[in-house]
Coordinates of C-alpha atoms in Angstrom, one line a residue:
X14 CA 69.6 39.1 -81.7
X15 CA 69.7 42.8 -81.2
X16 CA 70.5 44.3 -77.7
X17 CA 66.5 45.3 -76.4
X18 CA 68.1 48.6 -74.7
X19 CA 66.4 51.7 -75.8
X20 CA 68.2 54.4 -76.8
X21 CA 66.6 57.9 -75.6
X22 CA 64.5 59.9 -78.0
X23 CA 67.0 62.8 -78.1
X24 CA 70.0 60.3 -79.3
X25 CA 67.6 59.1 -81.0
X26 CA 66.2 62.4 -82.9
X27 CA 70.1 63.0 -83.1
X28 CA 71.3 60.2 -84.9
X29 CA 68.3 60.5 -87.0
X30 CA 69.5 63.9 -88.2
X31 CA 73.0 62.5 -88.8
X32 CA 71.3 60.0 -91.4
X33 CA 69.4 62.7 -92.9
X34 CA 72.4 64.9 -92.9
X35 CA 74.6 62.3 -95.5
X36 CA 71.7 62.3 -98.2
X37 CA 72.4 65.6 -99.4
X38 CA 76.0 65.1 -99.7
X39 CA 75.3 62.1 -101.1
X40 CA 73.5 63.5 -103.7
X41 CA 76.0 66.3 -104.4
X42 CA 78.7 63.9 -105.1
X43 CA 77.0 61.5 -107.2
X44 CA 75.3 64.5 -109.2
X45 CA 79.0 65.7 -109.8
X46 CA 80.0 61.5 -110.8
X47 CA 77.2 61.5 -113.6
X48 CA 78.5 65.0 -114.8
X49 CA 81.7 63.5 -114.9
X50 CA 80.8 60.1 -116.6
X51 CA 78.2 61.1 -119.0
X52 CA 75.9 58.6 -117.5
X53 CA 73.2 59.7 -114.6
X54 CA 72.4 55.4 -114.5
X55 CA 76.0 54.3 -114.7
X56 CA 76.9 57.1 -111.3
X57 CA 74.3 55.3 -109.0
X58 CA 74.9 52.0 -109.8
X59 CA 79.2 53.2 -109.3
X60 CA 78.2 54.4 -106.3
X61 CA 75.9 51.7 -105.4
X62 CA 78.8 49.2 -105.9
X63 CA 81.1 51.3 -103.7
X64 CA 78.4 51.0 -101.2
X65 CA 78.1 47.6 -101.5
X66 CA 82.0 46.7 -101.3
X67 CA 82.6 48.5 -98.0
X68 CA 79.7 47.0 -96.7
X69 CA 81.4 43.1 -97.6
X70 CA 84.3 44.5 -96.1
X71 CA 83.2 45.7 -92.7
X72 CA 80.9 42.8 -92.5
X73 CA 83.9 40.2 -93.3
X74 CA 86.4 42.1 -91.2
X75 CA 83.9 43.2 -88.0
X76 CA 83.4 40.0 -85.5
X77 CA 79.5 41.6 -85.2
X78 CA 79.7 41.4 -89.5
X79 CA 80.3 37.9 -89.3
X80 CA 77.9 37.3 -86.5
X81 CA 75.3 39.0 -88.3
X82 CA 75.8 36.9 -91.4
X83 CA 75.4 33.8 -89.5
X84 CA 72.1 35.6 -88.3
X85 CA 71.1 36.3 -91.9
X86 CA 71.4 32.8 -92.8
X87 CA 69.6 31.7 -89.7
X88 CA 66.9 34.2 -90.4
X89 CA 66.3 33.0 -93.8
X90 CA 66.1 29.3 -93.1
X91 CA 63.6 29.9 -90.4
X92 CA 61.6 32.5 -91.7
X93 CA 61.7 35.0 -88.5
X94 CA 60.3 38.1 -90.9
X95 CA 58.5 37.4 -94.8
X96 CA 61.3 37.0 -97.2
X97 CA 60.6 39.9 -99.1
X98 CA 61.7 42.2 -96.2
X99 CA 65.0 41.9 -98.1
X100 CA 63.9 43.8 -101.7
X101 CA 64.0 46.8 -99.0
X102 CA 66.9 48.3 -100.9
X103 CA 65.4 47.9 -104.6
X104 CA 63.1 51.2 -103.0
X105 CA 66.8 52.7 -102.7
X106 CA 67.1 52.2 -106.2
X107 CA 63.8 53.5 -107.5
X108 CA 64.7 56.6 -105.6
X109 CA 68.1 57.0 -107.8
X110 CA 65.9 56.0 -110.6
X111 CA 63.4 58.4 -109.8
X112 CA 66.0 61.3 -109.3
X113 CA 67.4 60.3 -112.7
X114 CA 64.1 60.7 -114.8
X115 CA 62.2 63.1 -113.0
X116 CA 63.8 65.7 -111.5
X117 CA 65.4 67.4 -114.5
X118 CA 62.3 68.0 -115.6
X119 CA 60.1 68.6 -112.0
X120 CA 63.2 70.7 -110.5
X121 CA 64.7 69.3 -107.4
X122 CA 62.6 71.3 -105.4
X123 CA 59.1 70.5 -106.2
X124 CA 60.8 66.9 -106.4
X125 CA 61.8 67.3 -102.6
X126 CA 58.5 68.6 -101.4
X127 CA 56.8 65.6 -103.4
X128 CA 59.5 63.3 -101.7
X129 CA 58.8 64.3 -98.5
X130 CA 54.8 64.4 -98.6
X131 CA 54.8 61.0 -99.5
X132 CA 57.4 59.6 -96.6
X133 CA 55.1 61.6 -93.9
X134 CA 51.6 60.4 -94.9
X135 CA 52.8 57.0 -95.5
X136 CA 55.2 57.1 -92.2
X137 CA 51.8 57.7 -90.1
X138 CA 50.5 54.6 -91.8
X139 CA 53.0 52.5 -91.5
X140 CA 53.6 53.5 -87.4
X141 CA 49.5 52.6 -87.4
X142 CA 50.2 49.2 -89.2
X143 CA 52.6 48.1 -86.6
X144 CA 54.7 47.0 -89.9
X145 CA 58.0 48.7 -88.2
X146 CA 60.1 47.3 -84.9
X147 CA 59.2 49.7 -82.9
X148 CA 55.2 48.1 -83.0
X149 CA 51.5 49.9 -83.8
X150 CA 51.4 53.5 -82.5
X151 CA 48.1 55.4 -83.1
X152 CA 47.7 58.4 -85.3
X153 CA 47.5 61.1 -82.8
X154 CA 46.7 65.2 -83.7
X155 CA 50.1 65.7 -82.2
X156 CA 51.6 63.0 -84.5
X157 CA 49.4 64.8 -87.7
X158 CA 50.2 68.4 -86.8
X159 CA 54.1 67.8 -86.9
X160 CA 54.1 66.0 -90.1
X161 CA 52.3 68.9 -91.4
X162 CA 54.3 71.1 -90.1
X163 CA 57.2 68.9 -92.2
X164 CA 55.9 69.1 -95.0
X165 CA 54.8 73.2 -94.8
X166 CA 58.3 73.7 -93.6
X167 CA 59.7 71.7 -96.5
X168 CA 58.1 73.3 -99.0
X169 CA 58.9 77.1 -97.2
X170 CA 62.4 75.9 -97.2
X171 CA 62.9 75.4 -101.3
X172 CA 60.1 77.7 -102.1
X173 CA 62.9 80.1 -103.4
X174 CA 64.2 77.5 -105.5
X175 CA 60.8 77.2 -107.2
X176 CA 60.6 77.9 -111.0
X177 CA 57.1 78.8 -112.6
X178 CA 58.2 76.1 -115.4
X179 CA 58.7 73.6 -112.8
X180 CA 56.4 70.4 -113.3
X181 CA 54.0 72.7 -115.5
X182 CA 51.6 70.7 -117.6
X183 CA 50.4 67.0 -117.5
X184 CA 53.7 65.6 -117.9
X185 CA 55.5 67.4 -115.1
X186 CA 52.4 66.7 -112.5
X187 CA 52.8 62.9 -114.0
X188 CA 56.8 63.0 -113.6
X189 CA 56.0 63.4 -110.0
X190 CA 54.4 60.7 -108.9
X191 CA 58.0 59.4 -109.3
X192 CA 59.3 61.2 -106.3
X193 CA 55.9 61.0 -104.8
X194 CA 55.4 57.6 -104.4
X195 CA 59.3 56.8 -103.9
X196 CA 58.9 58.9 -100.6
X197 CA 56.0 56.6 -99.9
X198 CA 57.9 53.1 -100.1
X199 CA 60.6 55.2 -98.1
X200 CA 58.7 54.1 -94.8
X201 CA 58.1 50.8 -95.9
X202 CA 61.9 50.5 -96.3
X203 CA 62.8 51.9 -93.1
X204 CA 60.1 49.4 -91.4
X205 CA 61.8 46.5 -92.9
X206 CA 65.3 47.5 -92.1
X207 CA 64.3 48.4 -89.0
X208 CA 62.5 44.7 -88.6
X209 CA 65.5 42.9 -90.1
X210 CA 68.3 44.5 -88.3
X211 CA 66.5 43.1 -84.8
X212 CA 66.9 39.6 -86.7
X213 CA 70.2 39.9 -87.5
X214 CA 71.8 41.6 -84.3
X215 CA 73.6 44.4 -86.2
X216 CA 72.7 47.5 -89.1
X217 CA 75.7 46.5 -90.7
X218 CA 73.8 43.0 -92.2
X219 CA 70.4 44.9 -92.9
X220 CA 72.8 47.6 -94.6
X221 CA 74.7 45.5 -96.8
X222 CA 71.9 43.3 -97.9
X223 CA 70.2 46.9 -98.7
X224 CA 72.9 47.7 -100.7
X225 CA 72.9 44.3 -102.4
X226 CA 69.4 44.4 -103.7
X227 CA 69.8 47.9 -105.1
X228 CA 72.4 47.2 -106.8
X229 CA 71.4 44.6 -108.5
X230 CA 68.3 46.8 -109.9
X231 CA 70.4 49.1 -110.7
X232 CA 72.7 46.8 -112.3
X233 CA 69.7 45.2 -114.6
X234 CA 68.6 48.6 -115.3
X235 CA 71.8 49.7 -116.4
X236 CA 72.4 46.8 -118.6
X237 CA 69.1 46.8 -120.4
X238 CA 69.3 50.9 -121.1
X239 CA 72.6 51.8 -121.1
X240 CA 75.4 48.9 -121.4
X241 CA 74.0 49.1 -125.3
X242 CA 75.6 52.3 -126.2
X243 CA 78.9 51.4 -125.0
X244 CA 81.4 51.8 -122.1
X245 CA 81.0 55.2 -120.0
X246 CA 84.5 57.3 -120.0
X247 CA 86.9 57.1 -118.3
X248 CA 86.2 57.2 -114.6
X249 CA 87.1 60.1 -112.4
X250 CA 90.3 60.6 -110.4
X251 CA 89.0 62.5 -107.7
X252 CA 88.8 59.9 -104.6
X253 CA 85.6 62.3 -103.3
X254 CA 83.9 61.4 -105.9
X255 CA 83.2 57.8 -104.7
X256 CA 82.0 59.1 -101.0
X257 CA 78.3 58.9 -102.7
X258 CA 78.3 55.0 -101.5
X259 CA 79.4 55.2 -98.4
X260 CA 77.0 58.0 -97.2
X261 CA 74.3 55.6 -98.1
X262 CA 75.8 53.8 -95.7
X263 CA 76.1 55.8 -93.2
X264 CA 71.8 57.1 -94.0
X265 CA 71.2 53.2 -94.6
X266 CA 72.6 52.3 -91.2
X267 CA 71.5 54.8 -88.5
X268 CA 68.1 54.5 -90.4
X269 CA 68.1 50.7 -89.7
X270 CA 68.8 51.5 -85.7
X271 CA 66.8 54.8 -85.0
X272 CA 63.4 53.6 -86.6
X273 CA 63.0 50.9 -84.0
X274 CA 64.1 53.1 -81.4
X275 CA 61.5 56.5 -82.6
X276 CA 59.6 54.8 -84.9
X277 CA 58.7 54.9 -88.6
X278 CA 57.4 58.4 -88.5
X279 CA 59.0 60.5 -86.7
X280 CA 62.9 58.4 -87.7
X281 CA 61.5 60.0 -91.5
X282 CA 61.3 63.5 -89.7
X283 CA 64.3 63.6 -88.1
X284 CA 66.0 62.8 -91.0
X285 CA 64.4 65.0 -93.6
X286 CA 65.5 67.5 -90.7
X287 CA 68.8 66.2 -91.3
X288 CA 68.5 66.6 -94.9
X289 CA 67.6 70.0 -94.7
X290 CA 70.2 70.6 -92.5
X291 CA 72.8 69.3 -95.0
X292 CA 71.5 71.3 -97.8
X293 CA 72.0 74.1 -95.8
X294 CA 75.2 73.5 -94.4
X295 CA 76.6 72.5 -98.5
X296 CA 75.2 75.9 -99.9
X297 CA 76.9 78.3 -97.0
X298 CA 80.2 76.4 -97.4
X299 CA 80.0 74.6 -100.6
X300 CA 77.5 76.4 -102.8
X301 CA 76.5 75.1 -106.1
X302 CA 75.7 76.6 -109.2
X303 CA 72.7 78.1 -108.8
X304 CA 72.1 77.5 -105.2
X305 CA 70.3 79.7 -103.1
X306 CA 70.2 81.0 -99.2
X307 CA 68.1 82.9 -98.1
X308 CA 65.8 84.2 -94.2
X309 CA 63.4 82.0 -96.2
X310 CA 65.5 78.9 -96.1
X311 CA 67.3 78.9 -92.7
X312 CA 63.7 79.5 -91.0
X313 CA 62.1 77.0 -92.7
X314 CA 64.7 74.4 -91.8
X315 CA 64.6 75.4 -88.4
X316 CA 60.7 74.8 -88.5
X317 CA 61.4 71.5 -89.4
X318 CA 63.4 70.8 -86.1
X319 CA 60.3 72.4 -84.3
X320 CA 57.9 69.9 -86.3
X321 CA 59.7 66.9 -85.4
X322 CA 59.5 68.5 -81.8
X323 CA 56.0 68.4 -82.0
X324 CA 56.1 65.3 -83.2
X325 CA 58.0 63.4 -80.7
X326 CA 56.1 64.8 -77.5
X327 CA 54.4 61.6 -76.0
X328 CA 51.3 59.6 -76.1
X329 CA 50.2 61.2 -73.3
X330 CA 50.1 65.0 -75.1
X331 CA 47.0 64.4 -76.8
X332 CA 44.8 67.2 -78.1
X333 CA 41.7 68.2 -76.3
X334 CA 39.1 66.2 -78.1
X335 CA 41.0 63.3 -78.0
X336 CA 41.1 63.0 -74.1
X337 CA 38.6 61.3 -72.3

């Protein structure tokens, strides 16, 4: 079983952020993999298998791999958490599937702000559910104005990227719903990792079983839709161009170990912190095509780090007409 020692919330918040802080790159790289391929579907489930590969690897080769696998069996055969708990990454999948289809058409920003509004609202749910590691916590006004303060910071944050053709008409406010309700099962996922990786004694299990699932949606998905057509070119040379998997990891991982430590909510705002963080860093030193910095974008990233402030004050700091 997982060591019971709690981590403190700054580490906590911290290693939260790191997770967040891989997603953008992540999606950078494999963005650059489908350009290169000439198949969006055929770059996440590369990158997916990449994932999954290191993840045999570390978990063959580590002494806590190995230990963790004999966990996972264990775990199965005796039912410690529903079954089910291990689909966790095929929400991984939908995401990629979700970026894929939707945000060409939605822009990445209004899919982002989408994204994120349905990870907070479902993240106080899920905290008020008890589903994740970390047990029930109430749905304070302290917990509600931080994750508002998320999302209004998100959405100040790309608000320069927004295009007035952007999810216009039925179809782009439908396309949505994509990376609206992907953020949503985002929660659930952490919850579950969060819940298996106490089973299993390590991340690096809950991780590779995450990667596992996911790719073998992807891998269905990519059969049915693509395979048809015919091979994809040749692959890229360019050893950075297969860091997407291994990212994931790295999001995947301190996911699994910070949402039983901060819980399901605010482990999501720390890492959308992250993610914004990332962004930022990739467009000062790395800029894309396109991308844009602006007062606009570094404040609202830095309101995100005083939401998930707010957010993580404790129990105790309840507003004044909840104290009795």
């Amino acid at each position: 079983m997982a060591s019971t020692t709690k981590i403190p919330l700054p580490l906590g918040i911290a290693l939260g952020l790191v997770a967040g802080i891989a997603i953008p790159g992540q999606s950078r790289i494999n963005g650059q993999l489908a350009l290169e391929m000439g198949d969006g579907l055929g770059a996440a489930l590369l990158s997916f298998s990449v994932g999954l590969v290191l993840m045999a690897v570390l978990s063959l080769a580590l002494r806590r791999g190995r230990s963790g696998l004999a966990q996972l069996r264990h775990a199965v055969r005796e039912r410690r958490f529903p079954l089910w708990y291990m689909a966790a990454g095929c929400v991984g999948a939908y995401f990629v599937l979700g970026q894929g289809f939707a945000a060409p058409f939605t822009g990445l920003a209004l899919f982002t702000v989408a994204n994120v509004t349905g990870l907070t609202v479902s993240g106080l749910l899920v905290d008020r559910l008890g589903i994740g590691p970390g047990g029930r916590k109430d749905i304070t006004g302290i917990r509600i104005i931080g994750s508002v303060l998320t999302v209004g910071a998100v959405v100040w944050t790309v608000s320069p990227r927004m295009g007035g053709e952007a999810g216009d008409g039925p179809q782009g406010l439908l396309l949505l719903l994509l990376p609206l309700t992907a953020g949503f099962l985002m929660s659930f996922q952490q919850a579950m990792n969060g819940t298996a990786t106490v089973h299993y004694g390590t991340p690096l299990t809950a991780t590779l079983v995450n990667f596992l699932a996911g790719w073998i949606v992807l891998l269905a998905a990519w059969l049915a839709l693509v395979a048809p057509a015919g091979w994809p070119r040749a692959l890229p040379d360019a050893w950075w161009y297969y860091l997407g998997g291994p990212l994931g990891c790295i999001f995947i991982g301190l996911g699994a170990v910070v949402v039983r430590h901060l819980g399901v909510l605010l482990a999501g705002l720390s890492m959308v912190s992250g993610q914004l963080l990332g962004s930022l860093a990739l467009d000062l030193v790395f800029p894309a095509p396109g991308s844009v910095v602006t007062g606009v974008t570094v404040l609202g990233t830095a309101l995100t780090l005083l939401a998930v402030s707010v957010a993580a004050l404790p129990a105790a700091a309840r507003m004044p007409w909840e104290r009795r």
